């Protein structure tokens, strides 16, 4: 899966740098051509000779070679690579990546690279959980880079927690997934819906739900990372993205989301309907604020257009429509019923009965079901990891 791929391995100055030797060996054994760039402080943890021997290429650290005066062209290196893998990525380097600082060769290559960038953080758990690090990681993610989540275990400090660099074998799997999925999704036009919709009662009040939009935005970014061009139709949410392959269409109501989605669908290869769309709206919207009275207020509600069902009817050969089912009872049966009745290709089921899943959480737990009722269940994961699972399922369906 990596045969013939050109990989730049960036090694930063942390104790996990010792794993870069095994990682380099695995990359080479997988058939990749590997060039290693070390930050200056990485030399304190592993020697360039070790990585040069394993990669079969000279190890680079500085912009120029003092011995012969030659120039290590960061632009050429960035254009040469099929992927840039930074492992381990320290808190210091992640902070510089987030701010666009390039005070060493590796960071200059990072800013010049046009290829996918994978980042494998490694640091002590308190450093990882510090607000500054979390903010920097979020920025690096939003730039379109793939974060290979650190693992839980014993750290160099002796503490137990999340912060260990992912094992080299797991990193190789992530890279393989990146190339396999990217080959199938590159150039695809994808429609993603995200967030809630708000249905106005009067100029002040509305009917809505607790959807944060995190899942939909994570899916959109993962698809874009794999080379797809994404039209993201988002209801009101605090989420945002600056990914260059994502166009955001902001809407408020179910009707607005329906109109934009059905218009975009004709030029869409894949539609992923992750939004929590209101099923009902007030029959009439009051033009003035409704005053509180002693008597009860009765609202008349009208059913909204079903976006998933509508796109399922409009779908032609070659288009894929993925729906979502958030359930509280008879979860599997209800999800399959929705899959069949709306002519969907895949449905992503999650249950509000699962702790840590559903609205507002940074995690989710899903089961993906296809038209043959084959299903694959996943453990509770960060929503970005869940997004990768969903995108992988879509790429395998094609």
mmCIF file of C-alpha atoms in Angstrom:
data_model
loop_
_atom_site.group_PDB
_atom_site.id
_atom_site.type_symbol
_atom_site.label_atom_id
_atom_site.label_comp_id
_atom_site.label_asym_id
_atom_site.label_seq_id
_atom_site.Cartn_x
_atom_site.Cartn_y
_atom_site.Cartn_z
ATOM 1 C CA UNK A 1 0.000 0.000 0.000
ATOM 2 C CA UNK A 2 3.039 2.277 0.375
ATOM 3 C CA UNK A 3 5.081 0.784 -2.447
ATOM 4 C CA UNK A 4 6.567 3.506 -4.597
ATOM 5 C CA UNK A 5 5.376 6.299 -2.291
ATOM 6 C CA UNK A 6 7.796 9.080 -1.365
ATOM 7 C CA UNK A 7 7.627 9.815 2.336
ATOM 8 C CA UNK A 8 9.376 12.523 4.317
ATOM 9 C CA UNK A 9 9.657 11.512 7.962
ATOM 10 C CA UNK A 10 10.069 14.500 10.255
ATOM 11 C CA UNK A 11 11.562 13.688 13.648
ATOM 12 C CA UNK A 12 11.242 16.179 16.499
ATOM 13 C CA UNK A 13 13.182 16.365 19.753
ATOM 14 C CA UNK A 14 11.318 14.178 22.228
ATOM 15 C CA UNK A 15 11.968 10.861 23.939
ATOM 16 C CA UNK A 16 9.637 9.129 21.461
ATOM 17 C CA UNK A 17 12.213 9.898 18.751
ATOM 18 C CA UNK A 18 13.726 6.484 19.508
ATOM 19 C CA UNK A 19 10.642 4.959 17.809
ATOM 20 C CA UNK A 20 11.565 6.698 14.565
ATOM 21 C CA UNK A 21 14.143 3.988 13.889
ATOM 22 C CA UNK A 22 11.473 1.266 13.851
ATOM 23 C CA UNK A 23 9.138 3.554 11.926
ATOM 24 C CA UNK A 24 11.783 4.215 9.258
ATOM 25 C CA UNK A 25 12.473 0.504 8.900
ATOM 26 C CA UNK A 26 8.756 -0.275 8.492
ATOM 27 C CA UNK A 27 8.315 2.469 5.898
ATOM 28 C CA UNK A 28 11.213 1.122 3.846
ATOM 29 C CA UNK A 29 9.992 -2.474 4.195
ATOM 30 C CA UNK A 30 6.580 -1.313 2.938
ATOM 31 C CA UNK A 31 8.243 -0.191 -0.285
ATOM 32 C CA UNK A 32 8.346 3.544 0.386
ATOM 33 C CA UNK A 33 11.256 5.832 -0.449
ATOM 34 C CA UNK A 34 12.063 7.645 2.771
ATOM 35 C CA UNK A 35 13.874 10.881 3.452
ATOM 36 C CA UNK A 36 14.334 11.858 7.102
ATOM 37 C CA UNK A 37 14.457 15.450 8.331
ATOM 38 C CA UNK A 38 15.389 15.961 11.982
ATOM 39 C CA UNK A 39 14.933 19.076 14.063
ATOM 40 C CA UNK A 40 18.150 20.184 15.784
ATOM 41 C CA UNK A 41 16.992 18.940 19.192
ATOM 42 C CA UNK A 42 16.082 15.513 17.783
ATOM 43 C CA UNK A 43 19.826 14.818 17.632
ATOM 44 C CA UNK A 44 19.783 14.648 21.448
ATOM 45 C CA UNK A 45 17.605 11.529 21.307
ATOM 46 C CA UNK A 46 18.718 9.558 18.222
ATOM 47 C CA UNK A 47 21.656 9.860 15.853
ATOM 48 C CA UNK A 48 21.356 10.827 12.181
ATOM 49 C CA UNK A 49 23.603 7.895 11.310
ATOM 50 C CA UNK A 50 20.988 5.440 12.593
ATOM 51 C CA UNK A 51 18.195 6.941 10.498
ATOM 52 C CA UNK A 52 20.419 7.418 7.430
ATOM 53 C CA UNK A 53 21.386 3.741 7.590
ATOM 54 C CA UNK A 54 17.766 2.595 7.884
ATOM 55 C CA UNK A 55 16.336 5.016 5.296
ATOM 56 C CA UNK A 56 19.220 4.558 2.848
ATOM 57 C CA UNK A 57 19.250 8.321 2.356
ATOM 58 C CA UNK A 58 21.212 11.144 3.993
ATOM 59 C CA UNK A 59 19.450 12.706 6.968
ATOM 60 C CA UNK A 60 18.761 16.425 6.668
ATOM 61 C CA UNK A 61 18.613 18.978 9.497
ATOM 62 C CA UNK A 62 19.849 22.354 8.289
ATOM 63 C CA UNK A 63 19.102 24.557 5.274
ATOM 64 C CA UNK A 64 22.666 24.211 4.014
ATOM 65 C CA UNK A 65 25.548 21.758 4.303
ATOM 66 C CA UNK A 66 28.576 23.448 5.789
ATOM 67 C CA UNK A 67 30.964 20.871 4.318
ATOM 68 C CA UNK A 68 30.200 21.534 0.664
ATOM 69 C CA UNK A 69 27.989 24.627 0.769
ATOM 70 C CA UNK A 70 25.042 22.865 -0.869
ATOM 71 C CA UNK A 71 21.454 23.971 -0.213
ATOM 72 C CA UNK A 72 18.690 21.753 1.104
ATOM 73 C CA UNK A 73 15.814 23.242 -0.850
ATOM 74 C CA UNK A 74 12.725 23.083 1.352
ATOM 75 C CA UNK A 75 10.406 23.882 -1.559
ATOM 76 C CA UNK A 76 11.760 21.018 -3.665
ATOM 77 C CA UNK A 77 11.469 18.665 -0.702
ATOM 78 C CA UNK A 78 7.884 19.704 -0.116
ATOM 79 C CA UNK A 79 7.022 19.083 -3.770
ATOM 80 C CA UNK A 80 8.903 15.770 -3.870
ATOM 81 C CA UNK A 81 6.910 14.076 -1.114
ATOM 82 C CA UNK A 82 3.691 12.108 -1.505
ATOM 83 C CA UNK A 83 3.206 12.495 2.252
ATOM 84 C CA UNK A 84 4.904 14.305 5.113
ATOM 85 C CA UNK A 85 4.840 12.338 8.359
ATOM 86 C CA UNK A 86 5.942 14.162 11.521
ATOM 87 C CA UNK A 87 6.541 11.554 14.220
ATOM 88 C CA UNK A 88 7.107 12.295 16.989
ATOM 89 C CA UNK A 89 5.585 15.772 16.923
ATOM 90 C CA UNK A 90 6.419 17.634 20.117
ATOM 91 C CA UNK A 91 4.356 20.355 21.775
ATOM 92 C CA UNK A 92 6.966 22.868 20.643
ATOM 93 C CA UNK A 93 6.824 21.862 16.973
ATOM 94 C CA UNK A 94 3.020 21.667 16.993
ATOM 95 C CA UNK A 95 2.885 25.202 18.405
ATOM 96 C CA UNK A 96 5.160 26.429 15.612
ATOM 97 C CA UNK A 97 3.105 24.609 12.974
ATOM 98 C CA UNK A 98 -0.058 26.235 14.320
ATOM 99 C CA UNK A 99 1.502 29.707 14.062
ATOM 100 C CA UNK A 100 3.345 29.245 10.767
ATOM 101 C CA UNK A 101 6.812 29.580 12.321
ATOM 102 C CA UNK A 102 9.546 27.947 10.228
ATOM 103 C CA UNK A 103 12.799 28.370 12.131
ATOM 104 C CA UNK A 104 14.164 24.995 11.013
ATOM 105 C CA UNK A 105 14.225 22.915 7.844
ATOM 106 C CA UNK A 106 11.413 20.556 8.858
ATOM 107 C CA UNK A 107 8.971 23.377 9.549
ATOM 108 C CA UNK A 108 9.908 25.131 6.295
ATOM 109 C CA UNK A 109 9.173 21.896 4.418
ATOM 110 C CA UNK A 110 5.866 21.613 6.289
ATOM 111 C CA UNK A 111 4.811 25.083 5.104
ATOM 112 C CA UNK A 112 5.909 24.279 1.542
ATOM 113 C CA UNK A 113 4.334 20.827 1.270
ATOM 114 C CA UNK A 114 1.404 20.307 -1.091
ATOM 115 C CA UNK A 115 1.010 16.679 -0.049
ATOM 116 C CA UNK A 116 -1.036 15.250 2.851
ATOM 117 C CA UNK A 117 0.563 15.882 6.253
ATOM 118 C CA UNK A 118 0.255 13.376 9.100
ATOM 119 C CA UNK A 119 1.160 14.424 12.629
ATOM 120 C CA UNK A 120 1.786 11.955 15.473
ATOM 121 C CA UNK A 121 1.936 13.921 18.748
ATOM 122 C CA UNK A 122 4.008 12.643 21.656
ATOM 123 C CA UNK A 123 4.321 14.379 25.018
ATOM 124 C CA UNK A 124 3.461 14.070 28.686
ATOM 125 C CA UNK A 125 -0.258 13.947 29.446
ATOM 126 C CA UNK A 126 -0.408 17.327 31.197
ATOM 127 C CA UNK A 127 1.382 18.983 28.286
ATOM 128 C CA UNK A 128 -1.097 17.354 25.904
ATOM 129 C CA UNK A 129 -4.089 18.555 27.932
ATOM 130 C CA UNK A 130 -2.822 22.108 28.383
ATOM 131 C CA UNK A 131 -5.222 24.587 26.730
ATOM 132 C CA UNK A 132 -2.411 25.997 24.594
ATOM 133 C CA UNK A 133 -1.543 22.570 23.186
ATOM 134 C CA UNK A 134 -5.196 21.672 22.605
ATOM 135 C CA UNK A 135 -5.716 24.971 20.767
ATOM 136 C CA UNK A 136 -2.604 24.414 18.657
ATOM 137 C CA UNK A 137 -3.628 20.854 17.784
ATOM 138 C CA UNK A 138 -7.075 22.061 16.774
ATOM 139 C CA UNK A 139 -5.487 24.691 14.518
ATOM 140 C CA UNK A 140 -3.210 22.112 12.913
ATOM 141 C CA UNK A 141 -6.251 19.873 12.312
ATOM 142 C CA UNK A 142 -8.219 22.730 10.784
ATOM 143 C CA UNK A 143 -5.383 23.387 8.349
ATOM 144 C CA UNK A 144 -6.279 20.002 6.844
ATOM 145 C CA UNK A 145 -3.613 17.849 8.493
ATOM 146 C CA UNK A 146 -4.277 14.337 9.796
ATOM 147 C CA UNK A 147 -3.623 13.923 13.517
ATOM 148 C CA UNK A 148 -2.670 10.372 14.502
ATOM 149 C CA UNK A 149 -3.968 10.331 18.030
ATOM 150 C CA UNK A 150 -1.478 9.538 20.816
ATOM 151 C CA UNK A 151 -2.006 6.344 22.776
ATOM 152 C CA UNK A 152 -2.720 5.659 26.435
ATOM 153 C CA UNK A 153 -0.025 4.059 28.526
ATOM 154 C CA UNK A 154 3.051 4.602 30.684
ATOM 155 C CA UNK A 155 4.900 7.789 29.810
ATOM 156 C CA UNK A 156 8.568 8.681 30.180
ATOM 157 C CA UNK A 157 7.680 10.704 33.287
ATOM 158 C CA UNK A 158 6.314 7.574 34.934
ATOM 159 C CA UNK A 159 2.746 8.863 34.758
ATOM 160 C CA UNK A 160 -0.011 6.824 33.150
ATOM 161 C CA UNK A 161 -2.236 8.489 30.581
ATOM 162 C CA UNK A 162 -2.641 9.657 26.993
ATOM 163 C CA UNK A 163 0.502 11.035 25.376
ATOM 164 C CA UNK A 164 2.506 8.095 24.001
ATOM 165 C CA UNK A 165 3.233 8.346 20.315
ATOM 166 C CA UNK A 166 1.157 5.828 18.369
ATOM 167 C CA UNK A 167 3.076 2.631 17.699
ATOM 168 C CA UNK A 168 4.961 2.511 14.371
ATOM 169 C CA UNK A 169 2.705 -0.291 13.099
ATOM 170 C CA UNK A 170 -0.391 1.832 13.770
ATOM 171 C CA UNK A 171 1.163 4.829 12.027
ATOM 172 C CA UNK A 172 1.885 2.689 8.956
ATOM 173 C CA UNK A 173 -1.786 1.643 8.944
ATOM 174 C CA UNK A 174 -2.892 5.287 9.048
ATOM 175 C CA UNK A 175 -0.613 6.113 6.113
ATOM 176 C CA UNK A 176 -1.901 3.140 4.148
ATOM 177 C CA UNK A 177 -5.479 4.189 4.855
ATOM 178 C CA UNK A 178 -4.634 7.713 3.722
ATOM 179 C CA UNK A 179 -3.371 6.590 0.330
ATOM 180 C CA UNK A 180 -5.992 3.893 -0.243
ATOM 181 C CA UNK A 181 -8.892 6.184 0.611
ATOM 182 C CA UNK A 182 -7.407 9.184 -1.172
ATOM 183 C CA UNK A 183 -7.110 7.241 -4.426
ATOM 184 C CA UNK A 184 -10.838 6.504 -4.349
ATOM 185 C CA UNK A 185 -12.047 9.920 -3.164
ATOM 186 C CA UNK A 186 -9.670 12.278 -4.959
ATOM 187 C CA UNK A 187 -11.640 14.563 -7.251
ATOM 188 C CA UNK A 188 -15.052 13.468 -5.946
ATOM 189 C CA UNK A 189 -17.713 16.114 -5.323
ATOM 190 C CA UNK A 190 -19.245 15.536 -1.907
ATOM 191 C CA UNK A 191 -22.216 17.143 -0.172
ATOM 192 C CA UNK A 192 -22.158 17.107 3.635
ATOM 193 C CA UNK A 193 -24.888 18.477 5.901
ATOM 194 C CA UNK A 194 -24.094 19.388 9.494
ATOM 195 C CA UNK A 195 -25.475 20.983 12.630
ATOM 196 C CA UNK A 196 -29.050 21.724 13.701
ATOM 197 C CA UNK A 197 -31.812 23.680 12.032
ATOM 198 C CA UNK A 198 -33.863 26.360 13.790
ATOM 199 C CA UNK A 199 -37.562 26.817 13.035
ATOM 200 C CA UNK A 200 -38.806 30.262 14.022
ATOM 201 C CA UNK A 201 -41.877 30.607 16.263
ATOM 202 C CA UNK A 202 -41.634 34.386 16.398
ATOM 203 C CA UNK A 203 -38.774 36.900 16.008
ATOM 204 C CA UNK A 204 -37.340 35.737 19.367
ATOM 205 C CA UNK A 205 -38.065 32.030 19.814
ATOM 206 C CA UNK A 206 -37.446 28.927 17.730
ATOM 207 C CA UNK A 207 -37.719 25.147 17.736
ATOM 208 C CA UNK A 208 -34.291 23.513 17.545
ATOM 209 C CA UNK A 209 -32.115 20.730 18.892
ATOM 210 C CA UNK A 210 -28.792 20.211 20.667
ATOM 211 C CA UNK A 211 -26.681 19.272 17.636
ATOM 212 C CA UNK A 212 -23.228 20.909 17.771
ATOM 213 C CA UNK A 213 -22.237 20.162 14.171
ATOM 214 C CA UNK A 214 -18.959 18.577 15.317
ATOM 215 C CA UNK A 215 -19.608 15.252 13.585
ATOM 216 C CA UNK A 216 -20.566 16.791 10.264
ATOM 217 C CA UNK A 217 -17.609 19.170 10.239
ATOM 218 C CA UNK A 218 -15.217 16.323 11.134
ATOM 219 C CA UNK A 219 -16.575 14.253 8.229
ATOM 220 C CA UNK A 220 -16.252 17.191 5.834
ATOM 221 C CA UNK A 221 -12.631 17.777 6.848
ATOM 222 C CA UNK A 222 -11.738 14.090 6.575
ATOM 223 C CA UNK A 223 -13.256 13.895 3.090
ATOM 224 C CA UNK A 224 -11.360 17.020 2.061
ATOM 225 C CA UNK A 225 -8.151 15.576 3.491
ATOM 226 C CA UNK A 226 -8.652 12.615 1.155
ATOM 227 C CA UNK A 227 -8.838 14.864 -1.899
ATOM 228 C CA UNK A 228 -12.597 15.357 -2.239
ATOM 229 C CA UNK A 229 -14.164 18.731 -3.003
ATOM 230 C CA UNK A 230 -16.768 19.323 -0.310
ATOM 231 C CA UNK A 231 -19.895 21.466 -0.222
ATOM 232 C CA UNK A 232 -20.741 21.735 3.491
ATOM 233 C CA UNK A 233 -24.301 22.842 4.251
ATOM 234 C CA UNK A 234 -24.322 23.880 7.899
ATOM 235 C CA UNK A 235 -27.038 24.979 10.245
ATOM 236 C CA UNK A 236 -26.292 27.387 13.137
ATOM 237 C CA UNK A 237 -23.158 26.140 14.919
ATOM 238 C CA UNK A 238 -19.960 27.365 16.545
ATOM 239 C CA UNK A 239 -17.893 24.998 14.396
ATOM 240 C CA UNK A 240 -15.797 26.359 11.550
ATOM 241 C CA UNK A 241 -13.173 25.230 9.048
ATOM 242 C CA UNK A 242 -10.612 26.920 6.829
ATOM 243 C CA UNK A 243 -9.912 23.857 4.688
ATOM 244 C CA UNK A 244 -9.226 24.982 1.100
ATOM 245 C CA UNK A 245 -11.345 22.160 -0.399
ATOM 246 C CA UNK A 246 -14.434 22.936 1.698
ATOM 247 C CA UNK A 247 -17.081 25.502 0.751
ATOM 248 C CA UNK A 248 -19.487 26.316 3.570
ATOM 249 C CA UNK A 249 -23.120 27.124 2.815
ATOM 250 C CA UNK A 250 -24.716 28.631 5.947
ATOM 251 C CA UNK A 251 -28.415 28.016 6.498
ATOM 252 C CA UNK A 252 -30.809 28.359 9.420
ATOM 253 C CA UNK A 253 -34.038 26.483 8.750
ATOM 254 C CA UNK A 254 -34.888 23.007 7.460
ATOM 255 C CA UNK A 255 -36.384 24.577 4.347
ATOM 256 C CA UNK A 256 -33.169 26.465 3.609
ATOM 257 C CA UNK A 257 -31.089 23.306 4.114
ATOM 258 C CA UNK A 258 -33.465 21.364 1.861
ATOM 259 C CA UNK A 259 -33.294 23.958 -0.917
ATOM 260 C CA UNK A 260 -29.492 24.233 -0.879
ATOM 261 C CA UNK A 261 -28.954 20.463 -0.599
ATOM 262 C CA UNK A 262 -31.312 19.524 -3.424
ATOM 263 C CA UNK A 263 -29.771 22.195 -5.656
ATOM 264 C CA UNK A 264 -26.209 20.959 -5.017
ATOM 265 C CA UNK A 265 -27.100 17.271 -5.305
ATOM 266 C CA UNK A 266 -27.216 17.179 -9.107
ATOM 267 C CA UNK A 267 -23.426 17.664 -9.302
ATOM 268 C CA UNK A 268 -22.670 15.489 -6.271
ATOM 269 C CA UNK A 269 -20.999 12.064 -6.271
ATOM 270 C CA UNK A 270 -21.561 11.414 -2.570
ATOM 271 C CA UNK A 271 -23.961 12.954 -0.050
ATOM 272 C CA UNK A 272 -23.377 12.520 3.693
ATOM 273 C CA UNK A 273 -26.395 13.754 5.626
ATOM 274 C CA UNK A 274 -25.097 14.298 9.156
ATOM 275 C CA UNK A 275 -27.289 17.286 10.058
ATOM 276 C CA UNK A 276 -29.980 17.030 12.741
ATOM 277 C CA UNK A 277 -32.810 18.517 10.696
ATOM 278 C CA UNK A 278 -36.018 19.560 12.429
ATOM 279 C CA UNK A 279 -38.884 17.216 11.522
ATOM 280 C CA UNK A 280 -41.524 19.874 12.198
ATOM 281 C CA UNK A 281 -41.849 23.648 11.968
ATOM 282 C CA UNK A 282 -44.505 26.084 13.205
ATOM 283 C CA UNK A 283 -47.322 26.316 10.683
ATOM 284 C CA UNK A 284 -47.144 30.098 10.929
ATOM 285 C CA UNK A 285 -44.469 32.418 12.259
ATOM 286 C CA UNK A 286 -45.697 35.291 14.414
ATOM 287 C CA UNK A 287 -44.504 38.633 13.083
ATOM 288 C CA UNK A 288 -44.264 40.073 16.611
ATOM 289 C CA UNK A 289 -42.976 38.537 19.832
ATOM 290 C CA UNK A 290 -45.660 36.366 21.403
ATOM 291 C CA UNK A 291 -46.532 37.815 24.783
ATOM 292 C CA UNK A 292 -46.746 35.632 27.854
ATOM 293 C CA UNK A 293 -50.337 35.062 28.960
ATOM 294 C CA UNK A 294 -52.080 33.300 31.825
ATOM 295 C CA UNK A 295 -53.408 30.604 29.497
ATOM 296 C CA UNK A 296 -51.374 27.872 27.793
ATOM 297 C CA UNK A 297 -50.005 28.370 24.288
ATOM 298 C CA UNK A 298 -50.719 25.760 21.617
ATOM 299 C CA UNK A 299 -48.457 25.602 18.585
ATOM 300 C CA UNK A 300 -49.618 24.152 15.283
ATOM 301 C CA UNK A 301 -46.740 22.273 13.601
ATOM 302 C CA UNK A 302 -46.220 21.279 9.984
ATOM 303 C CA UNK A 303 -43.915 18.531 8.753
ATOM 304 C CA UNK A 304 -40.712 19.707 7.054
ATOM 305 C CA UNK A 305 -39.331 18.299 3.813
ATOM 306 C CA UNK A 306 -37.334 15.099 4.369
ATOM 307 C CA UNK A 307 -33.910 15.786 2.853
ATOM 308 C CA UNK A 308 -32.672 12.173 3.001
ATOM 309 C CA UNK A 309 -35.846 10.795 1.392
ATOM 310 C CA UNK A 310 -35.801 13.491 -1.289
ATOM 311 C CA UNK A 311 -32.173 12.846 -2.247
ATOM 312 C CA UNK A 312 -32.851 9.109 -2.184
ATOM 313 C CA UNK A 313 -35.565 9.646 -4.819
ATOM 314 C CA UNK A 314 -33.373 11.975 -6.894
ATOM 315 C CA UNK A 315 -30.362 9.635 -6.732
ATOM 316 C CA UNK A 316 -29.132 8.260 -10.043
ATOM 317 C CA UNK A 317 -26.722 5.429 -10.792
ATOM 318 C CA UNK A 318 -23.283 6.097 -9.354
ATOM 319 C CA UNK A 319 -24.398 8.502 -6.628
ATOM 320 C CA UNK A 320 -24.058 7.459 -2.977
ATOM 321 C CA UNK A 321 -26.272 8.764 -0.193
ATOM 322 C CA UNK A 322 -25.299 8.198 3.446
ATOM 323 C CA UNK A 323 -27.827 8.876 6.187
ATOM 324 C CA UNK A 324 -27.693 9.056 9.964
ATOM 325 C CA UNK A 325 -30.023 7.588 12.555
ATOM 326 C CA UNK A 326 -29.934 8.811 16.150
ATOM 327 C CA UNK A 327 -32.138 6.424 18.099
ATOM 328 C CA UNK A 328 -33.281 5.764 21.658
ATOM 329 C CA UNK A 329 -35.127 2.446 21.198
ATOM 330 C CA UNK A 330 -35.193 -0.429 18.701
ATOM 331 C CA UNK A 331 -32.077 1.204 17.309
ATOM 332 C CA UNK A 332 -31.064 -1.325 14.660
ATOM 333 C CA UNK A 333 -34.599 -1.966 13.393
ATOM 334 C CA UNK A 334 -35.344 1.746 13.116
ATOM 335 C CA UNK A 335 -32.061 2.427 11.342
ATOM 336 C CA UNK A 336 -32.689 -0.329 8.768
ATOM 337 C CA UNK A 337 -36.217 0.942 8.219
ATOM 338 C CA UNK A 338 -34.827 4.412 7.486
ATOM 339 C CA UNK A 339 -32.124 2.945 5.224
ATOM 340 C CA UNK A 340 -34.692 1.106 3.106
ATOM 341 C CA UNK A 341 -37.561 3.593 3.081
ATOM 342 C CA UNK A 342 -35.338 6.490 2.024
ATOM 343 C CA UNK A 343 -33.296 4.538 -0.557
ATOM 344 C CA UNK A 344 -29.978 5.150 1.219
ATOM 345 C CA UNK A 345 -26.743 3.286 0.536
ATOM 346 C CA UNK A 346 -25.311 3.404 4.050
ATOM 347 C CA UNK A 347 -26.702 4.475 7.383
ATOM 348 C CA UNK A 348 -24.714 5.502 10.445
ATOM 349 C CA UNK A 349 -26.490 4.502 13.642
ATOM 350 C CA UNK A 350 -25.761 5.977 17.030
ATOM 351 C CA UNK A 351 -27.767 5.715 20.220
ATOM 352 C CA UNK A 352 -28.460 8.314 22.877
ATOM 353 C CA UNK A 353 -28.348 5.408 25.326
ATOM 354 C CA UNK A 354 -24.559 5.146 24.848
ATOM 355 C CA UNK A 355 -22.641 7.315 27.305
ATOM 356 C CA UNK A 356 -20.425 9.797 25.491
ATOM 357 C CA UNK A 357 -22.315 9.538 22.186
ATOM 358 C CA UNK A 358 -24.695 11.973 20.551
ATOM 359 C CA UNK A 359 -25.126 15.723 20.725
ATOM 360 C CA UNK A 360 -22.497 17.973 22.262
ATOM 361 C CA UNK A 361 -19.861 15.322 22.989
ATOM 362 C CA UNK A 362 -16.409 15.234 21.405
ATOM 363 C CA UNK A 363 -16.822 11.457 21.132
ATOM 364 C CA UNK A 364 -19.248 9.151 19.380
ATOM 365 C CA UNK A 365 -20.035 5.443 19.100
ATOM 366 C CA UNK A 366 -21.461 4.223 15.813
ATOM 367 C CA UNK A 367 -22.605 1.224 13.809
ATOM 368 C CA UNK A 368 -22.525 1.435 10.003
ATOM 369 C CA UNK A 369 -25.124 -0.620 8.112
ATOM 370 C CA UNK A 370 -25.242 -1.162 4.339
ATOM 371 C CA UNK A 371 -28.065 -2.111 1.966
ATOM 372 C CA UNK A 372 -27.460 -5.826 2.557
ATOM 373 C CA UNK A 373 -27.892 -5.184 6.295
ATOM 374 C CA UNK A 374 -24.232 -5.986 6.909
ATOM 375 C CA UNK A 375 -23.055 -3.977 9.847
ATOM 376 C CA UNK A 376 -19.824 -2.926 11.481
ATOM 377 C CA UNK A 377 -19.767 -1.573 15.021
ATOM 378 C CA UNK A 378 -17.075 0.672 16.440
ATOM 379 C CA UNK A 379 -16.014 1.538 19.969
ATOM 380 C CA UNK A 380 -16.402 5.003 21.511
ATOM 381 C CA UNK A 381 -13.928 7.315 19.782
ATOM 382 C CA UNK A 382 -13.082 10.963 19.234
ATOM 383 C CA UNK A 383 -15.379 12.320 16.511
ATOM 384 C CA UNK A 384 -12.448 12.877 14.166
ATOM 385 C CA UNK A 385 -11.539 9.196 14.478
ATOM 386 C CA UNK A 386 -15.216 8.342 13.909
ATOM 387 C CA UNK A 387 -15.138 10.525 10.788
ATOM 388 C CA UNK A 388 -12.205 8.488 9.467
ATOM 389 C CA UNK A 389 -14.187 5.273 10.020
ATOM 390 C CA UNK A 390 -17.170 6.695 8.149
ATOM 391 C CA UNK A 391 -15.050 7.955 5.244
ATOM 392 C CA UNK A 392 -13.290 4.598 5.063
ATOM 393 C CA UNK A 393 -16.664 2.843 4.847
ATOM 394 C CA UNK A 394 -17.722 5.193 2.045
ATOM 395 C CA UNK A 395 -14.514 4.562 0.105
ATOM 396 C CA UNK A 396 -14.974 0.787 0.446
ATOM 397 C CA UNK A 397 -18.589 1.030 -0.726
ATOM 398 C CA UNK A 398 -17.650 2.572 -4.070
#
